[in-house]
XYZ file of C-alpha atoms in Angstrom:
625
model
C 0.000 0.000 0.000
C 3.014 2.293 -0.294
C 1.540 3.738 -3.493
C -1.074 5.588 -1.411
C 1.474 8.374 -0.871
C 0.720 9.384 -4.455
C -2.917 10.167 -3.596
C -2.117 13.540 -1.950
C 1.019 14.161 -4.024
C -0.698 14.081 -7.444
C -3.227 16.880 -6.766
C -0.471 18.865 -5.043
C 1.730 18.640 -8.141
C -1.263 19.495 -10.318
C -1.979 22.567 -8.190
C 1.626 23.752 -8.405
C 1.932 23.118 -12.128
C -1.313 24.824 -13.107
C -0.957 27.550 -10.503
C 2.576 28.523 -11.540
C 2.362 27.893 -15.278
C -1.365 28.385 -15.895
C -1.025 31.728 -17.681
C 1.339 30.132 -20.187
C -1.013 27.195 -20.767
C -3.980 26.979 -23.021
C -7.198 26.528 -21.009
C -7.687 23.099 -22.554
C -4.221 22.019 -21.369
C -4.832 23.234 -17.817
C -8.146 21.381 -17.701
C -6.532 18.229 -19.046
C -3.704 18.341 -16.490
C -6.130 18.776 -13.585
C -8.538 16.118 -14.826
C -5.872 13.517 -15.608
C -4.254 13.954 -12.185
C -7.605 13.447 -10.443
C -8.357 10.469 -12.681
C -5.116 8.874 -11.480
C -6.037 9.673 -7.870
C -9.450 8.049 -8.411
C -7.863 4.930 -9.864
C -5.453 4.732 -6.912
C -8.323 5.210 -4.435
C -10.346 2.386 -5.936
C -7.264 0.128 -6.037
C -6.581 1.023 -2.398
C -10.159 0.075 -1.468
C -9.922 -3.209 -3.365
C -6.599 -4.135 -1.745
C -7.635 -3.028 1.731
C -11.064 -4.622 1.925
C -9.938 -7.597 -0.128
C -7.019 -8.274 2.182
C -9.176 -9.928 4.797
C -9.831 -9.209 8.444
C -7.589 -9.562 11.456
C -8.043 -12.290 14.051
C -10.543 -10.217 16.053
C -12.845 -9.860 13.030
C -11.962 -6.245 12.237
C -10.086 -4.701 9.349
C -6.543 -3.660 10.307
C -5.437 -0.055 10.761
C -2.482 0.604 8.472
C 0.037 3.446 8.309
C 1.996 3.010 5.095
C 3.677 6.356 5.665
C 4.313 8.315 8.873
C 7.002 10.788 9.969
C 7.432 12.956 13.050
C 6.972 16.550 11.984
C 7.086 18.576 15.236
C 8.420 16.833 18.373
C 7.562 18.501 21.709
C 8.169 15.808 24.290
C 8.805 12.099 24.131
C 5.073 11.380 24.018
C 3.675 14.647 22.592
C 4.548 15.192 18.947
C 2.817 16.005 15.675
C 3.143 13.455 12.892
C 2.404 13.590 9.197
C 1.344 10.401 7.517
C -1.338 8.261 5.942
C -3.880 6.321 7.982
C -5.888 3.610 6.277
C -8.912 2.156 8.023
C -12.474 1.462 6.824
C -13.771 5.039 7.031
C -10.681 6.716 5.543
C -10.604 4.259 2.623
C -14.324 4.769 2.052
C -13.863 8.539 2.079
C -10.998 8.340 -0.413
C -13.322 6.585 -2.854
C -16.069 9.177 -2.336
C -13.804 12.208 -2.607
C -11.876 11.063 -5.651
C -14.929 9.830 -7.569
C -17.004 12.959 -6.991
C -14.006 15.184 -7.664
C -13.329 13.420 -10.961
C -16.944 13.878 -12.077
C -16.747 17.565 -11.143
C -13.500 17.991 -13.091
C -14.942 16.376 -16.222
C -18.167 18.350 -15.883
C -16.216 21.597 -15.432
C -14.490 21.131 -18.789
C -17.830 21.898 -20.409
C -19.480 24.107 -17.802
C -16.529 26.502 -17.359
C -15.526 26.598 -21.025
C -14.777 30.148 -22.103
C -14.753 31.486 -18.542
C -12.073 33.970 -17.594
C -9.741 32.393 -15.056
C -10.269 28.838 -16.378
C -6.713 27.835 -15.430
C -7.024 29.404 -11.981
C -10.247 27.474 -11.445
C -8.610 24.100 -12.109
C -5.653 25.000 -9.899
C -8.063 25.699 -7.039
C -9.929 22.432 -7.704
C -6.659 20.518 -7.348
C -5.886 22.344 -4.110
C -9.350 21.502 -2.807
C -8.941 17.824 -3.646
C -5.520 17.785 -1.974
C -7.011 19.352 1.146
C -9.868 16.865 1.347
C -7.712 13.792 0.834
C -5.184 15.054 3.361
C -7.964 15.553 5.896
C -9.372 12.027 5.700
C -6.023 10.182 5.713
C -4.619 12.174 8.654
C -2.932 10.010 11.281
C -3.631 12.418 14.148
C -5.980 15.196 15.039
C -3.475 18.010 14.529
C -2.670 16.872 11.004
C -6.412 16.784 10.407
C -6.648 20.371 11.653
C -3.947 21.540 9.233
C -5.839 20.156 6.244
C -9.132 21.240 7.823
C -7.919 24.846 7.570
C -6.592 24.251 4.066
C -10.080 23.108 3.057
C -11.363 26.437 4.393
C -8.834 28.363 2.307
C -9.696 26.323 -0.796
C -13.422 26.921 -0.347
C -12.781 30.643 0.119
C -10.908 30.787 -3.176
C -13.551 28.802 -5.071
C -16.609 30.524 -3.596
C -15.065 33.874 -4.488
C -13.969 32.713 -7.935
C -16.127 35.385 -9.608
C -14.359 38.077 -7.599
C -15.502 41.000 -9.815
C -18.998 40.357 -8.373
C -19.483 41.913 -4.950
C -21.879 39.139 -3.905
C -19.267 36.460 -4.573
C -16.636 38.300 -2.544
C -19.098 38.809 0.309
C -20.100 35.134 0.249
C -16.466 33.985 0.317
C -15.673 36.254 3.261
C -18.803 35.142 5.077
C -17.900 31.467 4.687
C -14.331 32.084 5.783
C -15.193 34.217 8.826
C -18.037 32.046 10.152
C -16.000 28.861 9.890
C -13.012 30.626 11.506
C -15.074 31.346 14.612
C -16.086 27.692 14.739
C -12.526 26.532 14.091
C -11.330 28.563 17.057
C -13.359 26.218 19.245
C -11.882 23.255 17.387
C -8.326 24.498 17.946
C -8.880 25.190 21.653
C -10.376 21.703 21.979
C -7.329 20.180 20.280
C -4.963 22.046 22.615
C -6.905 20.969 25.722
C -6.974 17.415 24.391
C -3.238 17.362 23.671
C -2.334 18.941 27.023
C -4.603 16.595 28.979
C -3.670 13.353 27.278
C -0.115 14.132 26.218
C -0.938 13.010 22.681
C -2.653 14.157 19.504
C -3.507 10.578 18.502
C -7.119 9.686 17.759
C -6.957 6.927 20.383
C -4.602 7.821 23.273
C -3.657 5.259 25.851
C -6.258 4.372 28.485
C -4.125 5.704 31.349
C -3.840 9.112 29.686
C -7.593 9.277 29.127
C -8.295 8.339 32.726
C -5.880 11.008 33.967
C -7.493 13.660 31.749
C -10.861 13.158 33.441
C -13.389 15.927 32.764
C -11.090 17.612 30.267
C -12.001 15.033 27.604
C -15.733 15.931 27.427
C -14.804 19.629 27.361
C -12.292 19.106 24.551
C -14.738 17.005 22.541
C -17.518 19.572 22.983
C -15.212 22.309 21.683
C -14.186 20.118 18.768
C -17.841 19.643 17.882
C -18.140 23.418 17.531
C -15.598 23.168 14.719
C -17.552 20.283 13.222
C -20.790 22.287 13.469
C -19.218 25.219 11.658
C -17.815 23.191 8.795
C -20.984 21.110 8.453
C -23.251 24.171 8.668
C -25.153 23.128 11.782
C -27.534 25.648 13.340
C -26.728 28.442 14.164
C -23.471 28.335 12.161
C -25.285 27.425 8.938
C -25.596 30.936 7.503
C -22.520 30.724 5.266
C -23.574 27.710 3.209
C -26.557 29.122 1.233
C -24.515 32.175 0.236
C -21.676 29.903 -0.867
C -23.819 29.203 -3.951
C -22.247 32.349 -5.457
C -19.378 30.156 -6.626
C -19.534 28.114 -9.843
C -22.107 25.304 -9.687
C -19.513 22.484 -9.985
C -17.836 23.964 -6.906
C -21.150 23.707 -5.066
C -21.309 20.021 -5.987
C -17.793 19.460 -4.678
C -18.360 21.373 -1.438
C -21.685 19.682 -0.684
C -21.013 16.143 -1.858
C -17.392 15.382 -1.039
C -15.778 16.441 2.257
C -16.088 20.178 2.893
C -19.572 20.051 4.410
C -19.449 16.446 5.632
C -16.050 16.941 7.278
C -17.835 17.635 10.560
C -19.578 14.275 10.304
C -16.255 12.631 9.509
C -14.632 14.307 12.530
C -17.289 13.008 14.928
C -17.092 9.556 13.321
C -13.302 9.547 13.561
C -13.465 10.437 17.280
C -16.497 8.213 17.898
C -14.704 5.879 20.378
C -13.830 8.926 22.496
C -17.325 10.405 22.278
C -19.154 7.168 23.097
C -16.686 6.090 25.770
C -15.942 9.374 27.568
C -18.520 11.969 26.493
C -21.818 10.267 25.576
C -23.820 13.290 26.735
C -21.869 15.507 24.332
C -22.612 13.030 21.550
C -26.336 13.021 22.337
C -26.295 16.826 22.506
C -24.797 16.865 19.030
C -27.661 14.634 17.920
C -30.257 17.105 19.211
C -28.482 19.953 17.411
C -28.529 17.855 14.240
C -32.262 17.144 14.606
C -33.156 20.819 15.002
C -30.886 21.732 12.093
C -32.490 19.105 9.867
C -35.997 20.395 10.671
C -35.048 24.052 10.315
C -33.343 23.555 6.949
C -36.148 21.363 5.582
C -38.779 24.013 6.369
C -36.683 26.753 4.766
C -36.048 24.608 1.675
C -39.817 24.404 1.096
C -39.909 28.138 0.312
C -36.728 28.964 -1.588
C -36.995 29.881 -5.268
C -33.312 29.746 -6.245
C -32.681 26.104 -7.200
C -29.141 26.091 -5.816
C -30.321 27.453 -2.469
C -32.983 24.758 -2.254
C -30.221 22.208 -2.676
C -28.037 24.068 -0.169
C -30.682 23.833 2.552
C -31.278 20.247 1.509
C -27.617 19.534 2.236
C -27.865 21.197 5.642
C -30.875 19.013 6.432
C -29.176 15.822 5.236
C -26.039 16.580 7.235
C -28.379 16.962 10.183
C -29.586 13.415 9.525
C -25.991 12.146 9.632
C -25.210 13.961 12.885
C -28.440 12.655 14.423
C -27.517 9.108 13.463
C -24.198 9.461 15.297
C -25.849 11.215 18.216
C -28.385 8.447 18.892
C -25.684 5.826 19.404
C -25.558 4.450 22.921
C -22.673 2.005 22.608
C -19.892 0.941 20.302
C -21.544 -2.421 19.635
C -22.831 -2.408 16.076
C -25.599 -4.866 16.941
C -26.818 -2.991 20.010
C -26.546 0.777 20.257
C -24.082 1.462 17.442
C -26.386 1.127 14.433
C -26.433 4.911 13.973
C -22.670 4.994 13.316
C -22.962 2.687 10.328
C -26.173 4.399 9.178
C -24.568 7.850 9.318
C -21.556 6.900 7.221
C -23.743 4.869 4.866
C -25.863 7.961 4.281
C -22.718 10.046 3.825
C -21.649 7.554 1.146
C -24.953 7.504 -0.747
C -25.602 11.228 -0.256
C -22.309 12.099 -1.927
C -23.445 10.633 -5.231
C -27.033 11.843 -5.404
C -26.224 15.313 -4.036
C -23.402 15.737 -6.548
C -25.850 14.609 -9.212
C -28.466 17.136 -8.058
C -26.025 20.034 -8.168
C -24.573 19.082 -11.528
C -28.087 18.698 -12.945
C -28.887 22.137 -11.535
C -25.820 23.433 -13.337
C -27.065 21.920 -16.602
C -30.441 23.633 -16.090
C -28.791 26.972 -15.330
C -26.537 26.489 -18.351
C -29.660 26.026 -20.481
C -31.894 28.861 -19.215
C -29.261 31.275 -17.812
C -31.132 31.703 -14.536
C -31.212 30.200 -11.056
C -34.832 31.132 -10.393
C -37.585 28.538 -10.739
C -39.948 31.166 -12.176
C -37.784 31.163 -15.301
C -38.148 27.401 -15.718
C -40.860 24.816 -16.265
C -41.504 22.147 -18.869
C -37.781 21.642 -19.408
C -38.082 17.855 -19.619
C -38.744 18.242 -23.355
C -35.524 20.154 -23.916
C -33.209 18.446 -21.408
C -34.084 14.731 -21.485
C -30.826 13.445 -19.936
C -30.819 16.083 -17.226
C -34.502 15.387 -16.534
C -34.083 11.639 -16.046
C -30.925 11.912 -13.960
C -32.427 14.674 -11.800
C -35.508 12.522 -11.212
C -33.318 9.600 -10.114
C -31.520 11.842 -7.629
C -34.835 13.210 -6.302
C -36.197 9.699 -5.785
C -32.998 8.746 -3.978
C -33.023 11.678 -1.564
C -36.755 11.174 -0.974
C -36.040 7.622 0.204
C -37.919 5.760 -2.525
C -36.717 2.192 -3.220
C -34.712 0.846 -4.946
C -32.562 3.979 -5.028
C -29.637 4.384 -2.650
C -31.089 7.001 -0.322
C -33.834 4.597 0.752
C -31.392 2.088 2.238
C -29.258 4.556 4.177
C -32.117 6.769 5.394
C -34.089 3.716 6.535
C -31.172 2.683 8.749
C -31.016 6.181 10.241
C -34.732 6.148 11.036
C -34.421 2.682 12.588
C -31.554 3.884 14.784
C -33.606 6.921 15.816
C -36.600 4.805 16.809
C -34.315 2.556 18.876
C -33.015 5.605 20.706
C -36.359 7.329 21.243
C -39.797 7.085 19.586
C -40.004 10.885 19.670
C -36.737 11.203 17.787
C -37.881 8.559 15.313
C -41.179 10.336 14.612
C -39.450 13.715 14.281
C -36.869 12.457 11.784
C -39.579 10.606 9.850
C -41.516 13.879 9.506
C -38.367 15.612 8.281
C -37.910 12.813 5.733
C -41.442 13.532 4.479
C -40.588 17.225 4.166
C -37.501 16.223 2.186
C -39.609 14.353 -0.361
C -42.008 17.315 -0.578
C -39.497 20.098 -1.195
C -37.395 18.048 -3.592
C -40.381 17.247 -5.773
C -41.576 20.821 -5.480
C -38.243 21.648 -7.081
C -38.542 18.853 -9.647
C -42.064 19.753 -10.807
C -41.347 23.459 -10.992
C -38.273 22.888 -13.140
C -39.449 20.162 -15.472
C -43.251 20.082 -15.498
C -45.699 22.725 -14.379
C -45.717 24.877 -17.522
C -44.102 25.031 -20.917
C -40.912 27.017 -21.108
C -41.106 30.129 -23.295
C -38.976 28.790 -26.118
C -39.654 31.893 -28.194
C -37.482 33.901 -25.830
C -34.671 31.359 -25.729
C -34.578 27.739 -26.831
C -32.799 25.687 -24.157
C -30.679 22.732 -25.181
C -29.123 19.726 -23.527
C -25.642 20.180 -22.094
C -22.575 18.888 -23.980
C -21.237 15.393 -23.387
C -18.563 16.588 -20.984
C -21.473 17.572 -18.718
C -23.989 14.797 -19.410
C -21.540 11.884 -19.057
C -20.815 12.715 -15.382
C -24.578 12.974 -14.829
C -25.096 9.475 -16.210
C -22.205 8.024 -14.198
C -23.481 9.595 -10.969
C -27.018 8.410 -11.747
C -25.734 4.838 -12.086
C -23.851 5.171 -8.786
C -26.992 6.600 -7.177
C -28.923 3.528 -8.253
C -26.216 1.062 -7.219
C -24.707 2.502 -4.025
C -27.560 1.397 -1.786
C -27.109 -2.250 -2.737
C -23.551 -2.347 -1.436
C -23.412 -4.324 1.857
C -21.977 -1.286 3.581
C -22.156 -2.783 7.071
C -19.717 -5.486 6.061
C -17.045 -2.815 5.578
C -17.904 -0.032 8.047
C -19.429 -0.439 11.515
C -19.010 1.055 14.971
C -17.179 -1.976 16.333
C -15.243 -2.747 13.151
C -16.881 -6.139 12.825
C -19.086 -7.123 9.901
C -22.694 -6.000 10.293
C -25.463 -7.409 8.121
C -28.006 -4.725 7.234
C -31.592 -5.814 7.818
C -34.084 -3.064 6.902
C -36.901 -2.628 9.408
C -40.013 -3.526 7.411
C -42.385 -1.353 9.461
C -40.147 1.722 9.411
C -39.432 1.258 5.719
C -43.075 0.799 4.763
C -44.270 3.818 6.740
C -41.476 6.090 5.469
C -42.008 5.059 1.826
C -45.777 5.546 2.051
C -45.348 8.948 3.694
C -42.770 10.012 1.104
C -45.086 8.876 -1.691
C -47.915 10.977 -0.239
C -45.562 13.970 -0.014
C -44.576 13.508 -3.663
C -48.241 13.298 -4.657
C -48.994 16.461 -2.688
C -46.132 18.283 -4.391
C -47.390 17.180 -7.821
C -50.878 18.507 -7.062
C -49.661 21.809 -5.629
C -47.142 22.587 -8.352
C -48.943 21.719 -11.555
C -49.447 25.475 -11.812
C -46.749 28.096 -11.382
C -48.347 29.732 -8.321
C -46.808 28.865 -4.979
C -49.885 28.106 -2.879
C -48.046 28.301 0.411
C -47.691 32.044 -0.198
C -51.432 32.577 0.207
C -52.269 29.772 2.643
C -49.456 30.323 5.132
C -48.381 33.875 4.366
C -46.551 34.687 7.597
C -44.890 31.298 8.007
C -43.942 31.277 4.330
C -42.417 34.742 4.542
C -40.454 33.859 7.671
C -39.172 30.627 6.132
C -38.328 32.379 2.879
C -36.251 34.885 4.862
C -34.593 31.907 6.613
C -36.368 32.850 9.840
C -34.394 36.090 9.815
C -31.193 34.445 11.000
C -29.076 36.646 8.737
C -30.814 39.717 10.154
C -30.158 38.456 13.683
C -26.460 38.070 12.888
C -26.411 41.515 11.288
C -28.026 43.015 14.394
C -25.714 41.217 16.799
C -22.556 42.026 14.842
C -23.335 45.618 13.800
C -25.571 46.927 16.595
C -24.010 45.077 19.540
C -20.481 43.869 18.763
C -19.404 46.673 16.429
C -21.389 49.549 17.984
C -21.194 48.636 21.677
C -17.881 46.800 21.875
C -15.678 47.362 18.836
C -16.362 51.116 18.458
C -15.618 52.001 22.136
C -12.472 49.865 22.012
C -11.430 51.562 18.765
C -12.022 54.999 20.302
C -10.067 54.051 23.444
C -7.242 52.836 21.250
C -7.371 55.935 19.048
C -7.760 58.634 21.694
C -6.219 57.128 24.838
C -3.516 54.701 23.731
C -2.596 56.507 20.525
C -3.139 59.889 22.242
C -0.729 59.002 25.043
C 1.926 57.769 22.641
C 1.424 60.734 20.338
C 1.695 63.059 23.382
C 5.035 61.484 24.314
C 6.194 61.987 20.744
C 5.139 65.676 20.787
C 6.927 66.328 24.107
C 10.055 64.639 22.822
C 9.945 66.618 19.590
C 9.371 69.932 21.433
C 12.188 69.389 23.923
C 14.482 68.229 21.152
C 13.633 71.286 19.068
C 14.355 73.618 21.987
C 17.745 72.094 22.907
C 18.952 71.313 19.404
C 21.193 74.390 19.512
C 23.464 72.573 21.957
C 24.669 70.429 19.073
C 24.875 73.001 16.302
C 28.345 71.999 15.087
C 29.691 75.562 15.624
C 33.155 75.249 17.300
C 33.191 78.871 18.469
C 29.820 78.325 20.173
C 31.087 75.160 21.850
C 34.247 77.090 23.069
C 32.148 79.908 24.487
C 29.841 77.485 26.312
C 32.898 75.609 27.613
C 34.506 78.818 28.918
C 31.278 80.023 30.513
C 30.831 76.634 32.156
C 34.439 76.649 33.391
C 34.042 80.156 34.824
C 30.828 79.128 36.576
C 32.528 76.081 38.116
C 35.585 78.081 39.206
C 33.407 80.772 40.744
C 31.360 78.137 42.540
C 34.508 76.461 43.930
C 35.951 79.765 45.125
C 32.752 80.661 46.881
C 32.588 77.235 48.424
C 36.197 77.440 49.724
C 35.433 80.621 51.662
């Protein structure tokens, strides 16, 4: 498995090559370099998965944890040091497959979608940097290495969200994403430092003695780390950056939402799951409640949005909430007892990556055809975009939890885990699943059905093959991913787990989702949005995202800036700067007044010397009397 070192090296070399030589390259060459490098990474990831999972289990029934490469980067003490390396275990290998596959589809799709765009070479350089960051994050051997790549993912997303930097909205969205996640990452960093100080190690699984000695510091550190996870995964109330991140190119949205950027928080909690379940179960359950509220909040907001990319953005927030809930309802590390949610969460992460990437890339094909993000400018497009229509429908059925598509299998396991934890949690998440089916088919019918597009104004056409081929590939993966016996490869205990869908939960959820789809078809056969008239106030509040952006604006501008930052700035300007400026003025004045003492005039110096000598002699004579 030594070849796995090439997985982060190839996108790094691609980033350097395109970034340094991009202006001398033709756009086609830059795109080819980026795409070929990611294709090689994808091939290596799939080979790694085949070798790892095909290599058999250890004597205890689990897959081994391998470190084909590891070096000490920063030594502090004999036990406390920061390493750089590659960690291969079931979840890191699974994530390598997801990241590389989705990234490759995005690269191929971008060849057509971004054709003719200014900054084409810069775009592919940033894509390579993003892929490097994501792969480095999931193969990290310790939590500090993960943090380094975690921050690099933030930088990469900032560059890609603000790709259209001449537009003020894109710049504002990039800054918003960067600043909000920085606040969250501060909690993550403080948690890492407390963790390292308390345990004497940055390893994911410190020795038992160190954990016992750390005591209450472990739950505190893990709670702070979850703040970082909540920021990156857009959990409430740190979700406000993700909808605005849609200002970046649509393929970027697919990469951010489907690969690791947004699900990195889920991956972090899953990576530290033994610590959470063993030493901070209350923190884990608290994370589950946050995820449940986030999923409900985002689903309600998604029912009212009119920009198709923002509907998908809130859909992602809701689905990430499902994954966090699944982890939060775990009560033990035993896959057959209280650990079902662990497997269900990562299974949903796996299936969600494919159908959410498909949804965003289909949205890009629609935008490419009608030159608008607004649903009011669409309708009846199934006649003009047959491939996009079919693939979008497959993705909608998958996210709605309709069999035999992949989302059904993973979401059913999450609902089963929720019902095992608490009937209330199970009912709540089932209702959110119904909302998911409703708002996704609201989107589907408004784009492809409810009226005929005004072809006289502009005749839309199907996207080129560079864009439709990735759609077809992702559609196939969306259909097939759910049939993979995921529990045989990934489980909370590491042992093989045979997935057995709960017939009652599955039947109820499918029937409810079907009713929601039927309701959406009835309500959106006509262009009018009936919720506007029936639930005017609720609709308006949900459309404005329950005024969370206004709340942040009020808190930041009226409280933090006006009541805290402005007085501090005035104190700094008038007191601190005034004191220092006063010292400077006194020094200048005194220096100006006595500068004649060093005029350089020898006669003046002689006269002063003689006068001084006379004064001293006179003083001595008077003193001697």
